[in-house]
mmCIF file of C-alpha atoms in Angstrom:
data_model
loop_
_atom_site.group_PDB
_atom_site.id
_atom_site.type_symbol
_atom_site.label_atom_id
_atom_site.label_comp_id
_atom_site.label_asym_id
_atom_site.label_seq_id
_atom_site.Cartn_x
_atom_site.Cartn_y
_atom_site.Cartn_z
ATOM 1 C CA MET A 1 10.103 11.220 -36.678
ATOM 2 C CA LYS A 2 13.492 10.731 -35.019
ATOM 3 C CA THR A 3 12.823 13.766 -32.784
ATOM 4 C CA ILE A 4 9.469 12.346 -31.665
ATOM 5 C CA ILE A 5 10.957 8.963 -30.780
ATOM 6 C CA THR A 6 13.809 10.621 -28.879
ATOM 7 C CA SER A 7 11.342 12.827 -26.978
ATOM 8 C CA VAL A 8 9.130 9.876 -26.035
ATOM 9 C CA LEU A 9 12.139 7.838 -24.903
ATOM 10 C CA ALA A 10 13.477 10.735 -22.816
ATOM 11 C CA ALA A 11 10.072 11.297 -21.202
ATOM 12 C CA THR A 12 9.773 7.593 -20.380
ATOM 13 C CA LEU A 13 13.218 7.472 -18.782
ATOM 14 C CA LEU A 14 12.551 10.653 -16.819
ATOM 15 C CA THR A 15 9.242 9.304 -15.508
ATOM 16 C CA THR A 16 10.840 6.009 -14.492
ATOM 17 C CA THR A 17 13.661 7.803 -12.681
ATOM 18 C CA MET A 18 11.226 10.135 -10.919
ATOM 19 C CA ALA A 19 9.149 7.187 -9.679
ATOM 20 C CA TYR A 20 12.131 5.892 -7.690
ATOM 21 C CA ALA A 21 13.643 9.280 -6.804
ATOM 22 C CA ASP A 22 11.638 9.310 -3.553
ATOM 23 C CA GLY A 23 13.432 6.182 -2.343
ATOM 24 C CA PHE A 24 10.401 3.866 -2.265
ATOM 25 C CA LYS A 25 10.913 0.306 -3.448
ATOM 26 C CA ARG A 26 8.217 -2.229 -4.121
ATOM 27 C CA ILE A 27 7.749 -5.016 -1.600
ATOM 28 C CA LYS A 28 7.545 -8.153 -3.723
ATOM 29 C CA LYS A 29 7.541 -10.986 -1.188
ATOM 30 C CA ALA A 30 4.938 -11.848 1.424
ATOM 31 C CA ALA A 31 7.661 -12.593 3.989
ATOM 32 C CA ASP A 32 9.141 -9.100 3.602
ATOM 33 C CA PHE A 33 5.726 -7.468 4.019
ATOM 34 C CA GLU A 34 4.897 -9.617 7.032
ATOM 35 C CA THR A 35 8.213 -8.870 8.750
ATOM 36 C CA LEU A 36 7.556 -5.185 8.301
ATOM 37 C CA VAL A 37 3.932 -4.951 9.498
ATOM 38 C CA ILE A 38 2.716 -7.969 11.499
ATOM 39 C CA GLY A 39 1.605 -6.963 14.980
ATOM 40 C CA LYS A 40 2.706 -3.355 14.619
ATOM 41 C CA THR A 41 0.538 -0.239 14.685
ATOM 42 C CA LEU A 42 0.238 1.376 11.277
ATOM 43 C CA ASN A 43 -0.597 5.072 11.583
ATOM 44 C CA PHE A 44 -1.987 7.034 8.658
ATOM 45 C CA GLU A 45 -3.790 10.335 8.215
ATOM 46 C CA GLY A 46 -7.250 8.778 8.539
ATOM 47 C CA GLY A 47 -6.558 6.520 11.528
ATOM 48 C CA ASN A 48 -4.621 3.373 12.379
ATOM 49 C CA ALA A 49 -4.491 -0.348 11.695
ATOM 50 C CA VAL A 50 -2.989 -3.550 13.031
ATOM 51 C CA ILE A 51 -2.300 -6.389 10.587
ATOM 52 C CA LYS A 52 -2.162 -9.793 12.277
ATOM 53 C CA ALA A 53 -0.401 -13.029 11.324
ATOM 54 C CA ASP A 54 -3.711 -14.952 11.322
ATOM 55 C CA GLY A 55 -5.001 -13.019 8.297
ATOM 56 C CA LYS A 56 -7.104 -10.585 10.288
ATOM 57 C CA THR A 57 -6.819 -6.822 10.507
ATOM 58 C CA SER A 58 -8.474 -4.195 12.659
ATOM 59 C CA GLY A 59 -8.163 -0.551 13.470
ATOM 60 C CA LYS A 60 -9.882 2.752 13.936
ATOM 61 C CA LEU A 61 -10.776 5.424 11.425
ATOM 62 C CA LYS A 62 -11.127 9.029 12.547
ATOM 63 C CA LYS A 63 -14.472 9.530 10.800
ATOM 64 C CA GLN A 64 -16.028 6.049 10.838
ATOM 65 C CA GLY A 65 -14.755 4.479 14.050
ATOM 66 C CA LYS A 66 -13.551 0.919 14.549
ATOM 67 C CA TYR A 67 -13.289 -1.579 11.711
ATOM 68 C CA HIS A 68 -12.139 -5.148 11.169
ATOM 69 C CA GLY A 69 -11.496 -7.427 8.254
ATOM 70 C CA ALA A 70 -9.269 -9.950 6.545
ATOM 71 C CA TRP A 71 -6.089 -9.675 4.522
ATOM 72 C CA ALA A 72 -3.833 -11.854 2.367
ATOM 73 C CA TRP A 73 -0.753 -11.459 0.177
ATOM 74 C CA GLN A 74 -1.780 -12.299 -3.394
ATOM 75 C CA ASN A 75 0.397 -12.157 -6.504
ATOM 76 C CA GLY A 76 2.688 -9.492 -5.045
ATOM 77 C CA TYR A 77 -0.056 -7.290 -3.568
ATOM 78 C CA TYR A 78 -1.495 -6.650 -0.106
ATOM 79 C CA CYS A 79 -5.187 -7.511 -0.490
ATOM 80 C CA ARG A 80 -7.742 -6.671 2.154
ATOM 81 C CA ASN A 81 -11.491 -6.746 2.675
ATOM 82 C CA LEU A 82 -12.772 -4.563 5.507
ATOM 83 C CA ILE A 83 -16.020 -4.179 7.395
ATOM 84 C CA ILE A 84 -16.570 -0.537 8.295
ATOM 85 C CA SER A 85 -19.743 0.561 10.087
ATOM 86 C CA GLY A 86 -21.219 -2.872 9.358
ATOM 87 C CA LYS A 87 -20.600 -2.623 5.601
ATOM 88 C CA GLU A 88 -18.163 -4.757 3.639
ATOM 89 C CA THR A 89 -15.814 -2.742 1.424
ATOM 90 C CA GLY A 90 -14.995 -5.538 -0.998
ATOM 91 C CA THR A 91 -11.498 -6.791 -1.688
ATOM 92 C CA ASN A 92 -8.913 -4.271 -2.814
ATOM 93 C CA CYS A 93 -5.355 -5.268 -3.679
ATOM 94 C CA GLN A 94 -2.710 -2.644 -3.036
ATOM 95 C CA LEU A 95 0.831 -2.050 -4.194
ATOM 96 C CA ALA A 96 3.112 -1.968 -1.128
ATOM 97 C CA GLU A 97 6.323 0.096 -1.127
ATOM 98 C CA TRP A 98 8.870 0.895 1.589
ATOM 99 C CA ASN A 99 11.550 3.589 1.823
ATOM 100 C CA GLY A 100 13.142 2.497 5.092
ATOM 101 C CA LYS A 101 10.941 4.845 7.099
ATOM 102 C CA ASN A 102 7.391 4.782 5.735
ATOM 103 C CA LEU A 103 5.108 2.307 4.026
ATOM 104 C CA ARG A 104 3.201 3.484 0.970
ATOM 105 C CA LEU A 105 0.081 1.562 -0.084
ATOM 106 C CA THR A 106 -1.512 2.382 -3.431
ATOM 107 C CA ARG A 107 -5.000 1.015 -4.005
ATOM 108 C CA ASP A 108 -6.191 -0.768 -7.132
ATOM 109 C CA LYS A 109 -2.863 -2.549 -7.717
ATOM 110 C CA GLY A 110 -0.922 0.705 -7.816
ATOM 111 C CA LYS A 111 -3.397 2.749 -9.867
ATOM 112 C CA GLY A 112 -5.569 4.224 -7.108
ATOM 113 C CA ARG A 113 -5.364 6.468 -4.071
ATOM 114 C CA VAL A 114 -2.140 6.475 -2.050
ATOM 115 C CA THR A 115 -1.936 6.050 1.724
ATOM 116 C CA MET A 116 1.296 6.951 3.524
ATOM 117 C CA ILE A 117 1.859 4.955 6.703
ATOM 118 C CA ALA A 118 4.196 5.339 9.677
ATOM 119 C CA ILE A 119 4.909 2.045 11.451
ATOM 120 C CA LYS A 120 5.235 1.958 15.250
#
């Protein structure tokens, strides 16, 4: 039993350490997120986006063309609802992390697909 508990504890500590080994740290405050992204071009593999101070966002996707939508900072997450090709995506709240060079957004409050973003 002692061996099992030790193994589980070691695995937990290793996983926690690995999660931060890449240098990304969670953005917890709306002001920090806004300072980082407002009015800048966010480039990612599938296209680009601009997040505006008035709660609007827009951009262009390589496969689906231009889109627009709304965003808000809610309970420590970047939440957005987009309209792509005339269809509303529904609100998705994303975990935002920064490593000093790139922004990482993870859908579904950190449990979904990851998007790596370069900010210009």
